Amino acid sequence: MKIISACSAEFVDSLLDRATHLKKSEIPLNRLILSLPDLFRRYAVKSLFDNQAIRFDVWDYLPPLLECYPPRKGEYGFSASMMFSVEIIERIVDSHDASFPPSSFLFKLVWPLLIRVVKRKVDYYRLEGIIQKILTYINGHKECRNTLASGRSLLQTTLTSVWSRHSDLFEKHLITCLKVSYDSNDLKAYSQLVCKAQFSKRYDLLRLYCLHVPKLHTDIEDDAQLAMLPKSLWEFRHFSSLPDRKGLLLLKRLVRLCPEGDFLARTYSQAFYDYPAHGRGHPDPQLLLSYFQHSLEGPGTEEQGNESVDKHKTLSMRSRDQEDRAYHAKAAIFHSIATGSLKIYHDTVVWTKRFIRDPLTMKTLFAENTVKQSSRLLAMPFPLSNQVTTSAIRDYVCTANKIHLTFLEMTCLALREPSFRLGDCRAPLSLFGWVVDDRLNCLNLLSESSSLIGRDFYQMIWKDTIETLLEAETIGQQPGHESLGFHHRGGPLGFTSNPRKNISHPSFYTFLDKLAERRDQLWQQLRPKRNPEVTSLPPPWPRGLPIQDLVLGYDIANKAAYGLTPFLAKRAASVTLIPPDQAKEPIPQDPTVRKAIGSFVDSFKLSLRIHIMQQPPEASMSTIVSELWSHASGLASDRMSAAEVLRFWRNVFIEAASVVANELPFPDAIPEHPLIPEDYDIWGITEWDPDINRPSTGLVRQLDPTVLDCLLTASLQSYPGYDAFDVPQPTTVVYDTPPSWYFKPSKRAEEGIIASTALYLDSKRSNDSGLRLLSFPFPSSHDVRFPPLFLDAEYLMRDDLSETFALDSLSTEVARAPQLLLSQLTTSLLNELSQTQPDNTRISSLEKTAYGALRMLSASDRPTLASKLVVQTILDRPDASSWHRQLLTKSFLRRLAPSQAKAAFTEFATGIQEKLEMAKQHKQNVKEDSGGAKPFVKVTTVKFLAQMLDDANFITVADAIDVLIRILETASHIDIRVAVIDAILAMMDRNEKDSRGMMDRVFGAFEALIPVMSGLDERHQIDEKAWLEAEKSATAPFVPENTSSITPLLDTFVRTAADQSLPKAVRLDITRRILLPTLKGSMINNARWLRIFSSMSGYTQLNLPPIPVKVQILPRLLNGPAFVFLPASVLSLYQDYIQYLMDPPLEFLNMLDHVKSDAVFRTSNAGKYFLSIFDKQPSGLYSIARLIRNDFPAVEVEDGSTVSQVQGYVLKQCSSALQIRDPSFRLWQYIIQQLEPPFPFTSSESLSIGGAWQQNAQPVLETAISEVESFRSSLTWQNDQQRSPAFLPRTFHLELWLLHYAALRSGKTSSALYEEYAKLVAAQLNQLVARGLAGHLNDLDDISATAMRLQGRDQRVHVGCRLGNIRLGNVSPAEHLGIQIAVKLLAGVTKENIGREERSKMQDMCRKWKESNDEGVRLKGWSIESRLTND
């Protein structure tokens, strides 16, 4: 088949047309599509538009044609596949009968095209036409509109992107897309779109979005409309994403229109501007406004923010409630940050000192989410302008640094309080590190400022920062401040544990170097005060800080730092190039000296990395590494061999700087092993140790610790409170030689791996279980590949070897291993397994080894060797069912020759049948009490067989079905039967020959199951003898208590009958030949059971309705696609059951009370089953009224149900429900609710549904209303004190349901139809006034709710204007009611969302209202008219 991809299109076309016997998986479609794309394009067009049947499903080859094939260019910047996608889209839109599913239009056609449009530069005029076609299709297909509304935004984002570049071309399409895509009243979708628009067009996008999304429909340029937007709509990002000052202006307008701020939504971020207003769930608008003003307008905007700060200060000081006090204090802090003024913020911080003795408030103010908000403010002034000066930056940084020290001072004051906890004060101490990191981030922005180009950023920013950090560290070292945890070696910058950022500016290297030098000097002064012995420490012990504490976690080991960190570079060089006499010196033994040194030890590895990477650009890496290697080797040459030195220092260099790995010397190569001995004896057996060539690992030697070892093991992190001297324990580095099976350096070694692993696995067998592997030359003495071998005893005792490891290693060599040897090994392991008792401790590992070897053999080049072993293993070892699916797979069978595959599968199937027959015979011969017998075959194994036959190409469909039928006739287990039936049903439509004969054979087997499915329990059948015994003893047989669903076998056939993908003939036969006889038999058995139960309860004369054992099957059939195949008797059966529950005889009620009142009877199996059938409320069961609400199913059988039959049953149920004494009318309302009509004025689709309702359900509803009203109007019923029904339900709302259809019957359409409907509503209002409003307020609510069901805006305008059409002068009560409803209908209508005709009608109505004598009516007229004008 691979050759045909090189043939002509005509040949391939004719070949595919003739090769109907080939499976789809056997044809190389991808190759054919790549070589012959035009042929498959023609196939696609014929299939989609000409309705011609093609050899394959169109979706097998269409996606590649739309996405990648052919790989050549097209026109307008489109590829050839994109042009084909465009052609398909245009033809689908222009052709109304294209067989293209709407659900696939977006996912499989539009999305792939748009993804590539985004990546290419395409012609926008061509793209505009494509977008128009796409939107045209979407407008006409509800499924596509629903997909867009569900949040799939690729079309919207693409359209937004191209609109922002060519708004004149795409704006109308974007508006259309917004209208059909979004059905929410929030800005979540806008947040997805805005990032795709160019910055300058984002405000225009926001305006379009708010104006054209239906549930928003607001022009944000209009203050009146802006104020009417939903609450909690706006977030900070919606303003910050807008260009220029548009975001600020929009925010100011919103604050002016809604000063309470409920237009804002909380995002629950850590940002200070998200802080909620007091007692509200939304952010404080003044806080956000203050921050925005400063961010966009810069200095000069602080006054308004300062007023808010002072307000919250005052409120905080006046409050006596701690939570309220903390809230306002925190709000004052945040408002001061929002002003952008360091002075205001500093004054506020100083003001908070008053709360130091208020621990709960101070905890709030010192919390991380409070203090960290100031980090950006303290880092650098913002916004940064091009006119900023060097002195202004320097002054700003100095002021901010003072605020740092103020925080530290406050923390020291808090330290004196008894409530002090370091965890509550970590944020002020961490502020130093946060601000330094933020300043590093701001450096790039500063560098871009035109006024600062070429300036000294170190002097501007970092010089005073160093002084502040040193002052803070000095304060932290003062006595009494130890509890701050600020006196450790990392200093203020080491207090935070955040990962350090990459250094992006040269001045920061200078800052780190200067800070390191000053800190080292500081600690050289501090350490002697703690321990005077520090002053006498010789080199290389530092008297200040070790290098790792000077670097502070920042990465200075790169070429960018060259020349910028002279102090640190010199320090790194002094450690790396340590003199040999210092390095080799033994570590000090004097405890006093060790205490002086402590953990202050330079890291050799860090120093080595800095020294290697901080080199001039012109330096040669190999030269540098060579010099360092030479120096390092000499430091250890007198205590290690040359090989040990090489391995030792190679590890050190690679750990320090992995980039130098290729510049280092390589250790000696490990000799290849294992190797089969060449001096073997062909007539004897050679003892073999596969590790004979394995290099000796040598002995790990313990070395005497030296100063160098201390430097090599120095920790890169310092731990507060830990300052002990760590004594290193150096050792030599030896070969790391894992088991020999890891190494495959040559073919000879591979042979050794195969032999050693196979012999190792074979050695795990017992000595008396057959001939050992390789006891003779293999394969023969004339052609020796493997000589006679056995493994050395010491080798077998190695701890690092295992069966799993050996099996994995052998499986990697399965392609080279001789399959006959693998077969011998597998056979011997399986024989060993069969002889091992189940309670043997080795059984688990032996199973894994034997089955693993068998799986490996099946994956070899000769799977035939494994076929018999696999089948025999599955049949002989049913307990290993979890392994069966791994051994016998479809891929394994497909690798066999067709005849071998069929033979293997036939053997497997025959064995299964024999096992099932044996199990059946055994069950008949053995008594029930002899449990615990070993199963003949596992259920999972038989189910596995059935599943393998699905889509199996190694056996014909007819043969597969024949095998399954024989299993079905033999098996008795429910799960097996269900699996087999599912497999048969899935394959029936694939049988190409003798279809009718095969169906008769299949249904004959299915019909044999009818007695099983119609019994009380599918799993346990009751024979006639047991029934007679039960009737004689008046003991009801056991019924399974799982009554919530139908039984598995029955459920399988019910699902099949409802599966509309199956041929109609199959579903009809399932229903008529299987389900209906099953129902009949089930009713007979259930009636027999109920008679026994009635006898048990003493009500032998009770005539219960005939129902099946599983009554749930009736609504399943009636409410599903199988209804069209059912006779009317099934519906009648369900109706009799429902009617019996609604109007039960007195004797039945007595029996029901008797069963429920007797605890023993009630909790018995029989009692539970009886109650599960008859102790039910009809309102909780399926209502057949649903059948007539919409189109009645087209019945496929002559004796099927009719509309009139259903109508009669529903009316009978309504009459019975009316007689039930229930003031809530629950059952009557439940039935009537199923008859509620669909509202017909929205689309042609709903008009069609409404027509079906008029024909089927409306007569029933009218009759039910008439029945109630006939009682209500009857004087006889009114005067009867024993009247029945005792009371009647309201029907006014039901009469209103009919108004819509009364308008339809007028024959009018469009606006005249709405006019007719409005007249009917007005007539109801007049009648309501005539009856008197006082007693009919609920009726008014019903009228209003009915009118509000109008969906379209034009519908509401027509009806609203008609109801609001009043006479001049005084307004009548009915007109008042009409005005109230009109106001509701016209809410949300503006001049932008209605047409000229509708606007004219509303203006005429408003004119009449404004001229009315009623002030309230006049006010309503002015209010509505204001929405129709520009004012």
mmCIF file with all atom_site columns, N, CA and C in Angstrom, residues 247-274:
data_model
loop_
_atom_site.group_PDB
_atom_site.id
_atom_site.type_symbol
_atom_site.label_atom_id
_atom_site.label_alt_id
_atom_site.label_comp_id
_atom_site.label_asym_id
_atom_site.label_entity_id
_atom_site.label_seq_id
_atom_site.pdbx_PDB_ins_code
_atom_site.Cartn_x
_atom_site.Cartn_y
_atom_site.Cartn_z
_atom_site.occupancy
_atom_site.B_iso_or_equiv
_atom_site.pdbx_formal_charge
_atom_site.auth_seq_id
_atom_site.auth_comp_id
_atom_site.auth_asym_id
_atom_site.auth_atom_id
_atom_site.pdbx_PDB_model_num
ATOM 1  N N  . GLY A 1 247 ? -8.259  56.637 30.802 1.00 0.00 ? 247 GLY A N  1
ATOM 2  C CA . GLY A 1 247 ? -8.634  55.863 31.978 1.00 0.00 ? 247 GLY A CA 1
ATOM 3  C C  . GLY A 1 247 ? -8.930  56.745 33.171 1.00 0.00 ? 247 GLY A C  1
ATOM 4  N N  . LEU A 1 248 ? -8.097  57.779 33.372 1.00 0.00 ? 248 LEU A N  1
ATOM 5  C CA . LEU A 1 248 ? -8.309  58.697 34.494 1.00 0.00 ? 248 LEU A CA 1
ATOM 6  C C  . LEU A 1 248 ? -9.608  59.467 34.312 1.00 0.00 ? 248 LEU A C  1
ATOM 7  N N  . LEU A 1 249 ? -9.864  59.962 33.107 1.00 0.00 ? 249 LEU A N  1
ATOM 8  C CA . LEU A 1 249 ? -11.087 60.732 32.869 1.00 0.00 ? 249 LEU A CA 1
ATOM 9  C C  . LEU A 1 249 ? -12.325 59.868 33.073 1.00 0.00 ? 249 LEU A C  1
ATOM 10 N N  . LEU A 1 250 ? -12.255 58.621 32.616 1.00 0.00 ? 250 LEU A N  1
ATOM 11 C CA . LEU A 1 250 ? -13.394 57.719 32.813 1.00 0.00 ? 250 LEU A CA 1
ATOM 12 C C  . LEU A 1 250 ? -13.607 57.454 34.300 1.00 0.00 ? 250 LEU A C  1
ATOM 13 N N  . LEU A 1 251 ? -12.537 57.248 35.035 1.00 0.00 ? 251 LEU A N  1
ATOM 14 C CA . LEU A 1 251 ? -12.661 57.008 36.468 1.00 0.00 ? 251 LEU A CA 1
ATOM 15 C C  . LEU A 1 251 ? -13.238 58.228 37.169 1.00 0.00 ? 251 LEU A C  1
ATOM 16 N N  . LYS A 1 252 ? -12.798 59.433 36.790 1.00 0.00 ? 252 LYS A N  1
ATOM 17 C CA . LYS A 1 252 ? -13.331 60.651 37.418 1.00 0.00 ? 252 LYS A CA 1
ATOM 18 C C  . LYS A 1 252 ? -14.833 60.773 37.168 1.00 0.00 ? 252 LYS A C  1
ATOM 19 N N  . ARG A 1 253 ? -15.254 60.474 35.953 1.00 0.00 ? 253 ARG A N  1
ATOM 20 C CA . ARG A 1 253 ? -16.686 60.548 35.657 1.00 0.00 ? 253 ARG A CA 1
ATOM 21 C C  . ARG A 1 253 ? -17.475 59.543 36.486 1.00 0.00 ? 253 ARG A C  1
ATOM 22 N N  . LEU A 1 254 ? -16.957 58.346 36.617 1.00 0.00 ? 254 LEU A N  1
ATOM 23 C CA . LEU A 1 254 ? -17.654 57.337 37.399 1.00 0.00 ? 254 LEU A CA 1
ATOM 24 C C  . LEU A 1 254 ? -17.730 57.731 38.869 1.00 0.00 ? 254 LEU A C  1
ATOM 25 N N  . VAL A 1 255 ? -16.652 58.304 39.390 1.00 0.00 ? 255 VAL A N  1
ATOM 26 C CA . VAL A 1 255 ? -16.663 58.742 40.793 1.00 0.00 ? 255 VAL A CA 1
ATOM 27 C C  . VAL A 1 255 ? -17.664 59.872 40.977 1.00 0.00 ? 255 VAL A C  1
ATOM 28 N N  . ARG A 1 256 ? -17.738 60.742 39.977 1.00 0.00 ? 256 ARG A N  1
ATOM 29 C CA . ARG A 1 256 ? -18.705 61.842 40.068 1.00 0.00 ? 256 ARG A CA 1
ATOM 30 C C  . ARG A 1 256 ? -20.132 61.326 39.996 1.00 0.00 ? 256 ARG A C  1
ATOM 31 N N  . LEU A 1 257 ? -20.384 60.343 39.133 1.00 0.00 ? 257 LEU A N  1
ATOM 32 C CA . LEU A 1 257 ? -21.741 59.814 38.974 1.00 0.00 ? 257 LEU A CA 1
ATOM 33 C C  . LEU A 1 257 ? -22.125 58.872 40.106 1.00 0.00 ? 257 LEU A C  1
ATOM 34 N N  . CYS A 1 258 ? -21.160 58.130 40.607 1.00 0.00 ? 258 CYS A N  1
ATOM 35 C CA . CYS A 1 258 ? -21.437 57.149 41.667 1.00 0.00 ? 258 CYS A CA 1
ATOM 36 C C  . CYS A 1 258 ? -20.408 57.333 42.775 1.00 0.00 ? 258 CYS A C  1
ATOM 37 N N  . PRO A 1 259 ? -20.523 58.387 43.546 1.00 0.00 ? 259 PRO A N  1
ATOM 38 C CA . PRO A 1 259 ? -19.478 58.689 44.544 1.00 0.00 ? 259 PRO A CA 1
ATOM 39 C C  . PRO A 1 259 ? -19.314 57.607 45.601 1.00 0.00 ? 259 PRO A C  1
ATOM 40 N N  . GLU A 1 260 ? -20.346 56.766 45.816 1.00 0.00 ? 260 GLU A N  1
ATOM 41 C CA . GLU A 1 260 ? -20.209 55.708 46.808 1.00 0.00 ? 260 GLU A CA 1
ATOM 42 C C  . GLU A 1 260 ? -19.246 54.616 46.346 1.00 0.00 ? 260 GLU A C  1
ATOM 43 N N  . GLY A 1 261 ? -18.988 54.547 45.035 1.00 0.00 ? 261 GLY A N  1
ATOM 44 C CA . GLY A 1 261 ? -17.961 53.642 44.526 1.00 0.00 ? 261 GLY A CA 1
ATOM 45 C C  . GLY A 1 261 ? -18.414 52.237 44.253 1.00 0.00 ? 261 GLY A C  1
ATOM 46 N N  . ASP A 1 262 ? -19.720 51.960 44.261 1.00 0.00 ? 262 ASP A N  1
ATOM 47 C CA . ASP A 1 262 ? -20.159 50.582 44.057 1.00 0.00 ? 262 ASP A CA 1
ATOM 48 C C  . ASP A 1 262 ? -20.028 50.127 42.616 1.00 0.00 ? 262 ASP A C  1
ATOM 49 N N  . PHE A 1 263 ? -19.522 50.978 41.739 1.00 0.00 ? 263 PHE A N  1
ATOM 50 C CA . PHE A 1 263 ? -19.245 50.560 40.368 1.00 0.00 ? 263 PHE A CA 1
ATOM 51 C C  . PHE A 1 263 ? -17.960 49.735 40.283 1.00 0.00 ? 263 PHE A C  1
ATOM 52 N N  . LEU A 1 264 ? -17.164 49.747 41.344 1.00 0.00 ? 264 LEU A N  1
ATOM 53 C CA . LEU A 1 264 ? -15.896 49.027 41.347 1.00 0.00 ? 264 LEU A CA 1
ATOM 54 C C  . LEU A 1 264 ? -16.082 47.599 41.852 1.00 0.00 ? 264 LEU A C  1
ATOM 55 N N  . ALA A 1 265 ? -15.255 46.703 41.344 1.00 0.00 ? 265 ALA A N  1
ATOM 56 C CA . ALA A 1 265 ? -15.275 45.302 41.768 1.00 0.00 ? 265 ALA A CA 1
ATOM 57 C C  . ALA A 1 265 ? -13.931 44.958 42.398 1.00 0.00 ? 265 ALA A C  1
ATOM 58 N N  . ARG A 1 266 ? -13.973 44.221 43.491 1.00 0.00 ? 266 ARG A N  1
ATOM 59 C CA . ARG A 1 266 ? -12.725 43.786 44.135 1.00 0.00 ? 266 ARG A CA 1
ATOM 60 C C  . ARG A 1 266 ? -12.131 42.623 43.369 1.00 0.00 ? 266 ARG A C  1
ATOM 61 N N  . THR A 1 267 ? -10.838 42.656 43.187 1.00 0.00 ? 267 THR A N  1
ATOM 62 C CA . THR A 1 267 ? -10.133 41.530 42.549 1.00 0.00 ? 267 THR A CA 1
ATOM 63 C C  . THR A 1 267 ? -9.424  40.675 43.581 1.00 0.00 ? 267 THR A C  1
ATOM 64 N N  . TYR A 1 268 ? -9.455  41.094 44.849 1.00 0.00 ? 268 TYR A N  1
ATOM 65 C CA . TYR A 1 268 ? -8.821  40.362 45.947 1.00 0.00 ? 268 TYR A CA 1
ATOM 66 C C  . TYR A 1 268 ? -7.333  40.132 45.676 1.00 0.00 ? 268 TYR A C  1
ATOM 67 N N  . SER A 1 269 ? -6.713  41.135 45.052 1.00 0.00 ? 269 SER A N  1
ATOM 68 C CA . SER A 1 269 ? -5.267  41.104 44.879 1.00 0.00 ? 269 SER A CA 1
ATOM 69 C C  . SER A 1 269 ? -4.623  41.716 46.116 1.00 0.00 ? 269 SER A C  1
ATOM 70 N N  . GLN A 1 270 ? -3.287  41.710 46.150 1.00 0.00 ? 270 GLN A N  1
ATOM 71 C CA . GLN A 1 270 ? -2.568  42.286 47.280 1.00 0.00 ? 270 GLN A CA 1
ATOM 72 C C  . GLN A 1 270 ? -2.308  43.777 47.088 1.00 0.00 ? 270 GLN A C  1
ATOM 73 N N  . ALA A 1 271 ? -2.726  44.350 45.946 1.00 0.00 ? 271 ALA A N  1
ATOM 74 C CA . ALA A 1 271 ? -2.446  45.758 45.661 1.00 0.00 ? 271 ALA A CA 1
ATOM 75 C C  . ALA A 1 271 ? -3.213  46.662 46.617 1.00 0.00 ? 271 ALA A C  1
ATOM 76 N N  . PHE A 1 272 ? -2.586  47.763 46.984 1.00 0.00 ? 272 PHE A N  1
ATOM 77 C CA . PHE A 1 272 ? -3.215  48.659 47.969 1.00 0.00 ? 272 PHE A CA 1
ATOM 78 C C  . PHE A 1 272 ? -4.462  49.319 47.406 1.00 0.00 ? 272 PHE A C  1
ATOM 79 N N  . TYR A 1 273 ? -4.512  49.549 46.076 1.00 0.00 ? 273 TYR A N  1
ATOM 80 C CA . TYR A 1 273 ? -5.672  50.218 45.498 1.00 0.00 ? 273 TYR A CA 1
ATOM 81 C C  . TYR A 1 273 ? -6.906  49.310 45.469 1.00 0.00 ? 273 TYR A C  1
ATOM 82 N N  . ASP A 1 274 ? -6.769  48.060 45.832 1.00 0.00 ? 274 ASP A N  1
ATOM 83 C CA . ASP A 1 274 ? -7.909  47.145 45.918 1.00 0.00 ? 274 ASP A CA 1
ATOM 84 C C  . ASP A 1 274 ? -8.481  47.105 47.339 1.00 0.00 ? 274 ASP A C  1
#
